[in-house]
Amino acid sequence: MKSWTRREFGRLTGAALLTALNQPKARGQAKARVVVVGGGIGGATVAKYLASSATAVDVTLVEPRQSYTTCFFSNLYLAGRRPFESLGHGYEALARQYGITVIHESAAAIHPAAKTVALNNGSKLSYDRLVVAPGIAFRDRALEGYDDAAMEIMPHAWNAGQQTRLLRQQLESMEDGGLFVLVAPPNPFRCPPAPYERASLVASYFQRRKPKAKILILDAKDSFNAQDLFQDAWNRHYPGMIEWLPAQFTGGVTAIDAKTRSMITAGGTFKAAVANVIPAQMAGRLAQQAGLANRSGWCPVDPVTFESALQPGVHLVGDAIIGGDMPKSAFCANSQAKACAFAIAADLTGSARFPAHLFNTCYTYLAPDDAFSNAISFKPVDGKLKSVISFVSKVEESSEVRRQAARAAEGWYDAFTHDVFG
């Protein structure tokens, strides 16, 4: 089983990218200005790898939060297996070690024709190239009754932070024998295995603290990512605790009654002691406002440069893009960001171009000592990103292989977040 180190993540970035960024500039030539909006995994990675050569590009990162909290591994926090503080990562190293100008402010508007970004404080930033990493937003009126007030009663916990803490508090306060209902969203959405990992790890918490509790998954789909692996694990680790109801059985959740913590479907109403409602998703609001998203709600991009298909000179990375076979995952955002940084560096500095290397590698927990992994490579084919080589764990793997994967996942997290935030 793979054990990740920071050095190996460095190799995955590609020496070619760092070589391209370090090409000498002509004496007296002004630095190219790149503004990156959004300091999540994709945005922070673009900023770091562009700024790796201070003489080539002047990089500004716009991010309102002082610290980024990872959604990945937050299910371990919900299960009481990881402290919340371990999920937080600041931007100090990006500013100190790489010379990135970090502005803790929100972007109010993008003006592609003028090549400016307006901030909420009234100031404007000019750019030669803009990278937008807007993340996700929830679709308006996706579930009747699920508004901001309802989210404080039935949290989504899909943007890690206060919502994650709220869900943990509710799970801790729930009486033994209570019903935890998880509403899983329709495709596409951020991190396809994550709702089912959440159910698995919450079940592990219930086993220890609330053994009479039950979990019900109300799905908007009729199948889900790694379904065979999850259902095998549920039978082995949590027999009789987790029930999954596909959309064909219930018609899917159509409305929420926050006062009674009830989910309403065509097949009936389900009342929960604790409810985790994950709505349908789309590209973040800034992408919608700037005309970067098409009618699907997601952002079409060039699969080599990640330049917007709708707004020239603007690049996008991460969960907001239409990524073909690439899932909406943190590692994919990181991989896209490096390819994007490479393409921008080549255009702005006149450095050589090299083929982009796009990967996804992640670990998913079925129980605290049982995890599975995948490793997939992608390349552009006919204008779309296609998977070309893949490894995915199998149901028949031994318990020792799974224990090794669970241990390797910890090293993966540390190496990955160091690669992003320094």
mmCIF file of N, CA, C and O in Angstrom, residues 72-157:
data_model
loop_
_atom_site.group_PDB
_atom_site.id
_atom_site.type_symbol
_atom_site.label_atom_id
_atom_site.label_comp_id
_atom_site.label_asym_id
_atom_site.label_seq_id
_atom_site.Cartn_x
_atom_site.Cartn_y
_atom_site.Cartn_z
ATOM 1 N N PHE A 72 -12.405 17.325 2.887
ATOM 2 C CA PHE A 72 -11.871 15.965 2.980
ATOM 3 C C PHE A 72 -11.258 15.761 4.367
ATOM 4 O O PHE A 72 -10.622 16.646 4.921
ATOM 5 N N PHE A 73 -11.525 14.617 4.932
ATOM 6 C CA PHE A 73 -11.145 14.211 6.291
ATOM 7 C C PHE A 73 -12.041 14.827 7.366
ATOM 8 O O PHE A 73 -11.867 14.550 8.553
ATOM 9 N N SER A 74 -12.994 15.680 6.988
ATOM 10 C CA SER A 74 -13.906 16.225 8.003
ATOM 11 C C SER A 74 -14.871 15.163 8.513
ATOM 12 O O SER A 74 -15.411 15.297 9.625
ATOM 13 N N ASN A 75 -15.103 14.101 7.740
ATOM 14 C CA ASN A 75 -15.954 13.013 8.237
ATOM 15 C C ASN A 75 -15.304 12.303 9.427
ATOM 16 O O ASN A 75 -15.995 11.759 10.291
ATOM 17 N N LEU A 76 -13.966 12.298 9.479
ATOM 18 C CA LEU A 76 -13.278 11.743 10.642
ATOM 19 C C LEU A 76 -13.547 12.591 11.881
ATOM 20 O O LEU A 76 -13.679 12.068 12.992
ATOM 21 N N TYR A 77 -13.625 13.896 11.698
ATOM 22 C CA TYR A 77 -13.987 14.776 12.815
ATOM 23 C C TYR A 77 -15.409 14.472 13.291
ATOM 24 O O TYR A 77 -15.658 14.386 14.504
ATOM 25 N N LEU A 78 -16.334 14.293 12.367
ATOM 26 C CA LEU A 78 -17.712 13.975 12.756
ATOM 27 C C LEU A 78 -17.780 12.680 13.560
ATOM 28 O O LEU A 78 -18.639 12.530 14.434
ATOM 29 N N ALA A 79 -16.876 11.758 13.271
ATOM 30 C CA ALA A 79 -16.852 10.471 13.961
ATOM 31 C C ALA A 79 -16.041 10.513 15.253
ATOM 32 O O ALA A 79 -15.885 9.487 15.920
ATOM 33 N N GLY A 80 -15.514 11.697 15.597
ATOM 34 C CA GLY A 80 -14.718 11.802 16.807
ATOM 35 C C GLY A 80 -13.328 11.220 16.675
ATOM 36 O O GLY A 80 -12.681 10.898 17.681
ATOM 37 N N ARG A 81 -12.823 11.114 15.445
ATOM 38 C CA ARG A 81 -11.528 10.487 15.197
ATOM 39 C C ARG A 81 -10.438 11.487 14.835
ATOM 40 O O ARG A 81 -9.296 11.087 14.624
ATOM 41 N N ARG A 82 -10.774 12.759 14.749
ATOM 42 C CA ARG A 82 -9.775 13.756 14.357
ATOM 43 C C ARG A 82 -10.198 15.097 14.935
ATOM 44 O O ARG A 82 -11.383 15.461 14.856
ATOM 45 N N PRO A 83 -9.265 15.873 15.520
ATOM 46 C CA PRO A 83 -9.649 17.191 16.039
ATOM 47 C C PRO A 83 -9.964 18.161 14.909
ATOM 48 O O PRO A 83 -9.354 18.112 13.838
ATOM 49 N N PHE A 84 -10.901 19.048 15.169
ATOM 50 C CA PHE A 84 -11.305 20.012 14.157
ATOM 51 C C PHE A 84 -10.121 20.876 13.721
ATOM 52 O O PHE A 84 -9.975 21.205 12.537
ATOM 53 N N GLU A 85 -9.264 21.244 14.673
ATOM 54 C CA GLU A 85 -8.152 22.140 14.383
ATOM 55 C C GLU A 85 -7.189 21.537 13.353
ATOM 56 O O GLU A 85 -6.517 22.275 12.630
ATOM 57 N N SER A 86 -7.127 20.215 13.275
ATOM 58 C CA SER A 86 -6.205 19.579 12.326
ATOM 59 C C SER A 86 -6.639 19.762 10.883
ATOM 60 O O SER A 86 -5.862 19.493 9.959
ATOM 61 N N LEU A 87 -7.871 20.218 10.663
ATOM 62 C CA LEU A 87 -8.391 20.419 9.308
ATOM 63 C C LEU A 87 -8.098 21.817 8.772
ATOM 64 O O LEU A 87 -8.359 22.090 7.593
ATOM 65 N N GLY A 88 -7.583 22.710 9.623
ATOM 66 C CA GLY A 88 -7.379 24.095 9.224
ATOM 67 C C GLY A 88 -5.973 24.369 8.709
ATOM 68 O O GLY A 88 -4.986 23.851 9.245
ATOM 69 N N HIS A 89 -5.896 25.200 7.664
ATOM 70 C CA HIS A 89 -4.607 25.518 7.033
ATOM 71 C C HIS A 89 -4.598 26.995 6.645
ATOM 72 O O HIS A 89 -5.475 27.464 5.921
ATOM 73 N N GLY A 90 -3.595 27.716 7.156
ATOM 74 C CA GLY A 90 -3.492 29.140 6.886
ATOM 75 C C GLY A 90 -2.696 29.448 5.631
ATOM 76 O O GLY A 90 -2.167 28.554 4.951
ATOM 77 N N TYR A 91 -2.576 30.735 5.334
ATOM 78 C CA TYR A 91 -1.931 31.203 4.107
ATOM 79 C C TYR A 91 -0.582 31.869 4.378
ATOM 80 O O TYR A 91 0.025 32.433 3.461
ATOM 81 N N GLU A 92 -0.101 31.766 5.625
ATOM 82 C CA GLU A 92 1.127 32.459 5.986
ATOM 83 C C GLU A 92 2.326 31.977 5.176
ATOM 84 O O GLU A 92 3.156 32.787 4.736
ATOM 85 N N ALA A 93 2.443 30.664 4.981
ATOM 86 C CA ALA A 93 3.592 30.134 4.239
ATOM 87 C C ALA A 93 3.557 30.574 2.780
ATOM 88 O O ALA A 93 4.611 30.838 2.173
ATOM 89 N N LEU A 94 2.373 30.673 2.188
ATOM 90 C CA LEU A 94 2.285 31.124 0.797
ATOM 91 C C LEU A 94 2.795 32.551 0.662
ATOM 92 O O LEU A 94 3.462 32.905 -0.317
ATOM 93 N N ALA A 95 2.472 33.388 1.648
ATOM 94 C CA ALA A 95 2.939 34.776 1.608
ATOM 95 C C ALA A 95 4.419 34.871 1.939
ATOM 96 O O ALA A 95 5.183 35.555 1.241
ATOM 97 N N ARG A 96 4.851 34.159 2.982
ATOM 98 C CA ARG A 96 6.224 34.299 3.474
ATOM 99 C C ARG A 96 7.232 33.618 2.561
ATOM 100 O O ARG A 96 8.269 34.204 2.215
ATOM 101 N N GLN A 97 6.962 32.395 2.152
ATOM 102 C CA GLN A 97 7.940 31.621 1.405
ATOM 103 C C GLN A 97 7.888 31.861 -0.097
ATOM 104 O O GLN A 97 8.897 31.692 -0.790
ATOM 105 N N TYR A 98 6.716 32.247 -0.608
ATOM 106 C CA TYR A 98 6.570 32.355 -2.062
ATOM 107 C C TYR A 98 6.276 33.771 -2.540
ATOM 108 O O TYR A 98 6.133 33.998 -3.740
ATOM 109 N N GLY A 99 6.180 34.721 -1.595
ATOM 110 C CA GLY A 99 5.992 36.111 -1.976
ATOM 111 C C GLY A 99 4.630 36.431 -2.549
ATOM 112 O O GLY A 99 4.456 37.443 -3.245
ATOM 113 N N ILE A 100 3.643 35.602 -2.287
ATOM 114 C CA ILE A 100 2.286 35.844 -2.780
ATOM 115 C C ILE A 100 1.647 36.954 -1.949
ATOM 116 O O ILE A 100 1.729 36.958 -0.717
ATOM 117 N N THR A 101 1.010 37.898 -2.608
ATOM 118 C CA THR A 101 0.210 38.908 -1.917
ATOM 119 C C THR A 101 -1.157 38.299 -1.614
ATOM 120 O O THR A 101 -1.922 37.996 -2.529
ATOM 121 N N VAL A 102 -1.428 38.080 -0.333
ATOM 122 C CA VAL A 102 -2.696 37.475 0.076
ATOM 123 C C VAL A 102 -3.605 38.574 0.589
ATOM 124 O O VAL A 102 -3.263 39.285 1.543
ATOM 125 N N ILE A 103 -4.754 38.735 -0.026
ATOM 126 C CA ILE A 103 -5.736 39.743 0.366
ATOM 127 C C ILE A 103 -6.952 39.020 0.927
ATOM 128 O O ILE A 103 -7.635 38.276 0.208
ATOM 129 N N HIS A 104 -7.208 39.229 2.220
ATOM 130 C CA HIS A 104 -8.352 38.575 2.855
ATOM 131 C C HIS A 104 -9.592 39.442 2.667
ATOM 132 O O HIS A 104 -9.981 40.243 3.520
ATOM 133 N N GLU A 105 -10.188 39.274 1.514
ATOM 134 C CA GLU A 105 -11.370 40.033 1.110
ATOM 135 C C GLU A 105 -12.136 39.206 0.100
ATOM 136 O O GLU A 105 -11.590 38.287 -0.519
ATOM 137 N N SER A 106 -13.394 39.505 -0.085
ATOM 138 C CA SER A 106 -14.214 38.801 -1.072
ATOM 139 C C SER A 106 -14.221 39.569 -2.391
ATOM 140 O O SER A 106 -14.198 40.807 -2.400
ATOM 141 N N ALA A 107 -14.245 38.829 -3.484
ATOM 142 C CA ALA A 107 -14.392 39.437 -4.800
ATOM 143 C C ALA A 107 -15.865 39.736 -5.041
ATOM 144 O O ALA A 107 -16.724 38.861 -4.876
ATOM 145 N N ALA A 108 -16.151 40.958 -5.418
ATOM 146 C CA ALA A 108 -17.539 41.364 -5.656
ATOM 147 C C ALA A 108 -17.946 41.166 -7.111
ATOM 148 O O ALA A 108 -19.092 40.807 -7.393
ATOM 149 N N ALA A 109 -17.016 41.388 -8.031
ATOM 150 C CA ALA A 109 -17.339 41.283 -9.454
ATOM 151 C C ALA A 109 -16.058 41.127 -10.255
ATOM 152 O O ALA A 109 -14.980 41.555 -9.839
ATOM 153 N N ILE A 110 -16.216 40.501 -11.416
ATOM 154 C CA ILE A 110 -15.122 40.340 -12.374
ATOM 155 C C ILE A 110 -15.489 41.098 -13.647
ATOM 156 O O ILE A 110 -16.626 40.980 -14.138
ATOM 157 N N HIS A 111 -14.535 41.857 -14.178
ATOM 158 C CA HIS A 111 -14.759 42.625 -15.411
ATOM 159 C C HIS A 111 -13.727 42.172 -16.441
ATOM 160 O O HIS A 111 -12.644 42.792 -16.570
ATOM 161 N N PRO A 112 -14.022 41.116 -17.207
ATOM 162 C CA PRO A 112 -13.031 40.570 -18.144
ATOM 163 C C PRO A 112 -12.566 41.556 -19.202
ATOM 164 O O PRO A 112 -11.383 41.550 -19.577
ATOM 165 N N ALA A 113 -13.454 42.401 -19.690
ATOM 166 C CA ALA A 113 -13.053 43.346 -20.733
ATOM 167 C C ALA A 113 -12.015 44.334 -20.211
ATOM 168 O O ALA A 113 -11.052 44.678 -20.905
ATOM 169 N N ALA A 114 -12.190 44.796 -18.980
ATOM 170 C CA ALA A 114 -11.245 45.735 -18.373
ATOM 171 C C ALA A 114 -10.088 45.026 -17.685
ATOM 172 O O ALA A 114 -9.145 45.683 -17.231
ATOM 173 N N LYS A 115 -10.182 43.716 -17.559
ATOM 174 C CA LYS A 115 -9.184 42.915 -16.843
ATOM 175 C C LYS A 115 -8.982 43.421 -15.413
ATOM 176 O O LYS A 115 -7.861 43.682 -14.966
ATOM 177 N N THR A 116 -10.108 43.526 -14.705
ATOM 178 C CA THR A 116 -10.070 43.944 -13.313
ATOM 179 C C THR A 116 -10.987 43.070 -12.473
ATOM 180 O O THR A 116 -11.961 42.500 -12.979
ATOM 181 N N VAL A 117 -10.653 42.989 -11.186
ATOM 182 C CA VAL A 117 -11.493 42.322 -10.194
ATOM 183 C C VAL A 117 -11.860 43.356 -9.146
ATOM 184 O O VAL A 117 -10.976 44.010 -8.563
ATOM 185 N N ALA A 118 -13.156 43.546 -8.921
ATOM 186 C CA ALA A 118 -13.628 44.466 -7.888
ATOM 187 C C ALA A 118 -13.812 43.697 -6.582
ATOM 188 O O ALA A 118 -14.404 42.615 -6.566
ATOM 189 N N LEU A 119 -13.290 44.266 -5.497
ATOM 190 C CA LEU A 119 -13.402 43.650 -4.184
ATOM 191 C C LEU A 119 -14.520 44.300 -3.378
ATOM 192 O O LEU A 119 -14.942 45.432 -3.662
ATOM 193 N N ASN A 120 -14.975 43.593 -2.364
ATOM 194 C CA ASN A 120 -16.064 44.109 -1.537
ATOM 195 C C ASN A 120 -15.701 45.389 -0.798
ATOM 196 O O ASN A 120 -16.583 46.160 -0.429
ATOM 197 N N ASN A 121 -14.415 45.618 -0.567
ATOM 198 C CA ASN A 121 -14.011 46.836 0.137
ATOM 199 C C ASN A 121 -13.925 48.054 -0.779
ATOM 200 O O ASN A 121 -13.503 49.134 -0.359
ATOM 201 N N GLY A 122 -14.285 47.863 -2.045
ATOM 202 C CA GLY A 122 -14.303 48.973 -2.991
ATOM 203 C C GLY A 122 -13.068 49.098 -3.851
ATOM 204 O O GLY A 122 -13.059 49.870 -4.819
ATOM 205 N N SER A 123 -12.018 48.367 -3.543
ATOM 206 C CA SER A 123 -10.795 48.447 -4.332
ATOM 207 C C SER A 123 -10.888 47.567 -5.572
ATOM 208 O O SER A 123 -11.774 46.705 -5.681
ATOM 209 N N LYS A 124 -9.957 47.791 -6.507
ATOM 210 C CA LYS A 124 -9.912 47.013 -7.739
ATOM 211 C C LYS A 124 -8.502 46.479 -7.962
ATOM 212 O O LYS A 124 -7.519 47.141 -7.637
ATOM 213 N N LEU A 125 -8.431 45.291 -8.529
ATOM 214 C CA LEU A 125 -7.156 44.674 -8.885
ATOM 215 C C LEU A 125 -7.103 44.485 -10.396
ATOM 216 O O LEU A 125 -8.038 43.948 -10.988
ATOM 217 N N SER A 126 -6.000 44.922 -11.001
ATOM 218 C CA SER A 126 -5.799 44.699 -12.431
ATOM 219 C C SER A 126 -5.011 43.411 -12.637
ATOM 220 O O SER A 126 -4.221 43.012 -11.778
ATOM 221 N N TYR A 127 -5.215 42.770 -13.769
ATOM 222 C CA TYR A 127 -4.510 41.511 -14.022
ATOM 223 C C TYR A 127 -4.194 41.356 -15.506
ATOM 224 O O TYR A 127 -4.840 41.957 -16.369
ATOM 225 N N ASP A 128 -3.182 40.525 -15.764
ATOM 226 C CA ASP A 128 -2.921 40.049 -17.112
ATOM 227 C C ASP A 128 -3.634 38.719 -17.353
ATOM 228 O O ASP A 128 -4.108 38.453 -18.453
ATOM 229 N N ARG A 129 -3.663 37.888 -16.328
ATOM 230 C CA ARG A 129 -4.437 36.661 -16.350
ATOM 231 C C ARG A 129 -5.159 36.517 -15.017
ATOM 232 O O ARG A 129 -4.621 36.888 -13.963
ATOM 233 N N LEU A 130 -6.335 35.956 -15.085
ATOM 234 C CA LEU A 130 -7.147 35.742 -13.888
ATOM 235 C C LEU A 130 -7.449 34.262 -13.762
ATOM 236 O O LEU A 130 -7.787 33.598 -14.750
ATOM 237 N N VAL A 131 -7.317 33.743 -12.549
ATOM 238 C CA VAL A 131 -7.731 32.375 -12.239
ATOM 239 C C VAL A 131 -8.836 32.446 -11.202
ATOM 240 O O VAL A 131 -8.680 33.101 -10.165
ATOM 241 N N VAL A 132 -9.935 31.781 -11.490
ATOM 242 C CA VAL A 132 -11.070 31.762 -10.573
ATOM 243 C C VAL A 132 -11.265 30.331 -10.087
ATOM 244 O O VAL A 132 -11.394 29.400 -10.888
ATOM 245 N N ALA A 133 -11.257 30.174 -8.782
ATOM 246 C CA ALA A 133 -11.508 28.869 -8.158
ATOM 247 C C ALA A 133 -12.690 29.050 -7.211
ATOM 248 O O ALA A 133 -12.517 29.161 -5.987
ATOM 249 N N PRO A 134 -13.917 29.101 -7.764
ATOM 250 C CA PRO A 134 -15.074 29.549 -6.984
ATOM 251 C C PRO A 134 -15.743 28.479 -6.138
ATOM 252 O O PRO A 134 -16.680 28.768 -5.386
ATOM 253 N N GLY A 135 -15.287 27.223 -6.271
ATOM 254 C CA GLY A 135 -15.936 26.159 -5.507
ATOM 255 C C GLY A 135 -17.355 25.925 -5.957
ATOM 256 O O GLY A 135 -17.712 26.141 -7.123
ATOM 257 N N ILE A 136 -18.181 25.486 -5.013
ATOM 258 C CA ILE A 136 -19.567 25.150 -5.340
ATOM 259 C C ILE A 136 -20.540 26.099 -4.643
ATOM 260 O O ILE A 136 -20.193 26.785 -3.686
ATOM 261 N N ALA A 137 -21.757 26.100 -5.145
ATOM 262 C CA ALA A 137 -22.911 26.717 -4.479
ATOM 263 C C ALA A 137 -24.047 25.712 -4.551
ATOM 264 O O ALA A 137 -24.016 24.766 -5.355
ATOM 265 N N PHE A 138 -25.045 25.911 -3.721
ATOM 266 C CA PHE A 138 -26.231 25.059 -3.773
ATOM 267 C C PHE A 138 -27.246 25.667 -4.732
ATOM 268 O O PHE A 138 -27.430 26.883 -4.769
ATOM 269 N N ARG A 139 -27.874 24.821 -5.488
ATOM 270 C CA ARG A 139 -28.846 25.296 -6.481
ATOM 271 C C ARG A 139 -30.053 25.910 -5.780
ATOM 272 O O ARG A 139 -30.578 25.362 -4.804
ATOM 273 N N ASP A 140 -30.482 27.049 -6.300
ATOM 274 C CA ASP A 140 -31.641 27.726 -5.736
ATOM 275 C C ASP A 140 -32.890 26.854 -5.854
ATOM 276 O O ASP A 140 -33.131 26.229 -6.891
ATOM 277 N N ARG A 141 -33.622 26.796 -4.779
ATOM 278 C CA ARG A 141 -34.897 26.069 -4.742
ATOM 279 C C ARG A 141 -34.754 24.603 -5.116
ATOM 280 O O ARG A 141 -35.692 23.993 -5.634
ATOM 281 N N ALA A 142 -33.584 24.037 -4.870
ATOM 282 C CA ALA A 142 -33.393 22.617 -5.158
ATOM 283 C C ALA A 142 -34.284 21.762 -4.272
ATOM 284 O O ALA A 142 -34.813 20.731 -4.711
ATOM 285 N N LEU A 143 -34.445 22.177 -3.023
ATOM 286 C CA LEU A 143 -35.335 21.497 -2.077
ATOM 287 C C LEU A 143 -36.226 22.550 -1.440
ATOM 288 O O LEU A 143 -35.751 23.455 -0.752
ATOM 289 N N GLU A 144 -37.515 22.444 -1.657
ATOM 290 C CA GLU A 144 -38.456 23.397 -1.083
ATOM 291 C C GLU A 144 -38.309 23.426 0.447
ATOM 292 O O GLU A 144 -38.271 22.387 1.096
ATOM 293 N N GLY A 145 -38.179 24.620 0.982
ATOM 294 C CA GLY A 145 -38.084 24.779 2.429
ATOM 295 C C GLY A 145 -36.684 24.738 2.975
ATOM 296 O O GLY A 145 -36.475 25.032 4.162
ATOM 297 N N TYR A 146 -35.702 24.413 2.129
ATOM 298 C CA TYR A 146 -34.326 24.335 2.630
ATOM 299 C C TYR A 146 -33.624 25.653 2.349
ATOM 300 O O TYR A 146 -32.925 25.821 1.353
ATOM 301 N N ASP A 147 -33.813 26.609 3.256
ATOM 302 C CA ASP A 147 -33.209 27.926 3.134
ATOM 303 C C ASP A 147 -32.120 28.090 4.189
ATOM 304 O O ASP A 147 -31.740 27.133 4.879
ATOM 305 N N ASP A 148 -31.594 29.305 4.308
ATOM 306 C CA ASP A 148 -30.498 29.541 5.246
ATOM 307 C C ASP A 148 -30.893 29.195 6.677
ATOM 308 O O ASP A 148 -30.072 28.661 7.442
ATOM 309 N N ALA A 149 -32.133 29.516 7.044
ATOM 310 C CA ALA A 149 -32.586 29.205 8.406
ATOM 311 C C ALA A 149 -32.666 27.698 8.622
ATOM 312 O O ALA A 149 -32.276 27.184 9.683
ATOM 313 N N ALA A 150 -33.140 26.973 7.611
ATOM 314 C CA ALA A 150 -33.246 25.515 7.728
ATOM 315 C C ALA A 150 -31.864 24.874 7.848
ATOM 316 O O ALA A 150 -31.699 23.854 8.532
ATOM 317 N N MET A 151 -30.860 25.473 7.212
ATOM 318 C CA MET A 151 -29.506 24.925 7.279
ATOM 319 C C MET A 151 -28.930 24.965 8.692
ATOM 320 O O MET A 151 -28.034 24.190 9.020
ATOM 321 N N GLU A 152 -29.439 25.873 9.517
ATOM 322 C CA GLU A 152 -28.979 25.948 10.900
ATOM 323 C C GLU A 152 -29.660 24.904 11.778
ATOM 324 O O GLU A 152 -29.243 24.678 12.920
ATOM 325 N N ILE A 153 -30.688 24.264 11.276
ATOM 326 C CA ILE A 153 -31.386 23.199 11.998
ATOM 327 C C ILE A 153 -31.027 21.835 11.427
ATOM 328 O O ILE A 153 -30.830 20.862 12.165
ATOM 329 N N MET A 154 -30.915 21.773 10.117
ATOM 330 C CA MET A 154 -30.586 20.536 9.402
ATOM 331 C C MET A 154 -29.362 20.824 8.528
ATOM 332 O O MET A 154 -29.483 21.091 7.338
ATOM 333 N N PRO A 155 -28.174 20.810 9.105
ATOM 334 C CA PRO A 155 -26.974 21.299 8.393
ATOM 335 C C PRO A 155 -26.588 20.444 7.198
ATOM 336 O O PRO A 155 -26.834 19.239 7.167
ATOM 337 N N HIS A 156 -25.958 21.101 6.226
ATOM 338 C CA HIS A 156 -25.390 20.372 5.082
ATOM 339 C C HIS A 156 -23.971 19.910 5.389
ATOM 340 O O HIS A 156 -23.564 18.842 4.928
ATOM 341 N N ALA A 157 -23.191 20.741 6.100
ATOM 342 C CA ALA A 157 -21.792 20.422 6.421
ATOM 343 C C ALA A 157 -21.003 20.045 5.165
ATOM 344 O O ALA A 157 -20.145 19.177 5.202
#
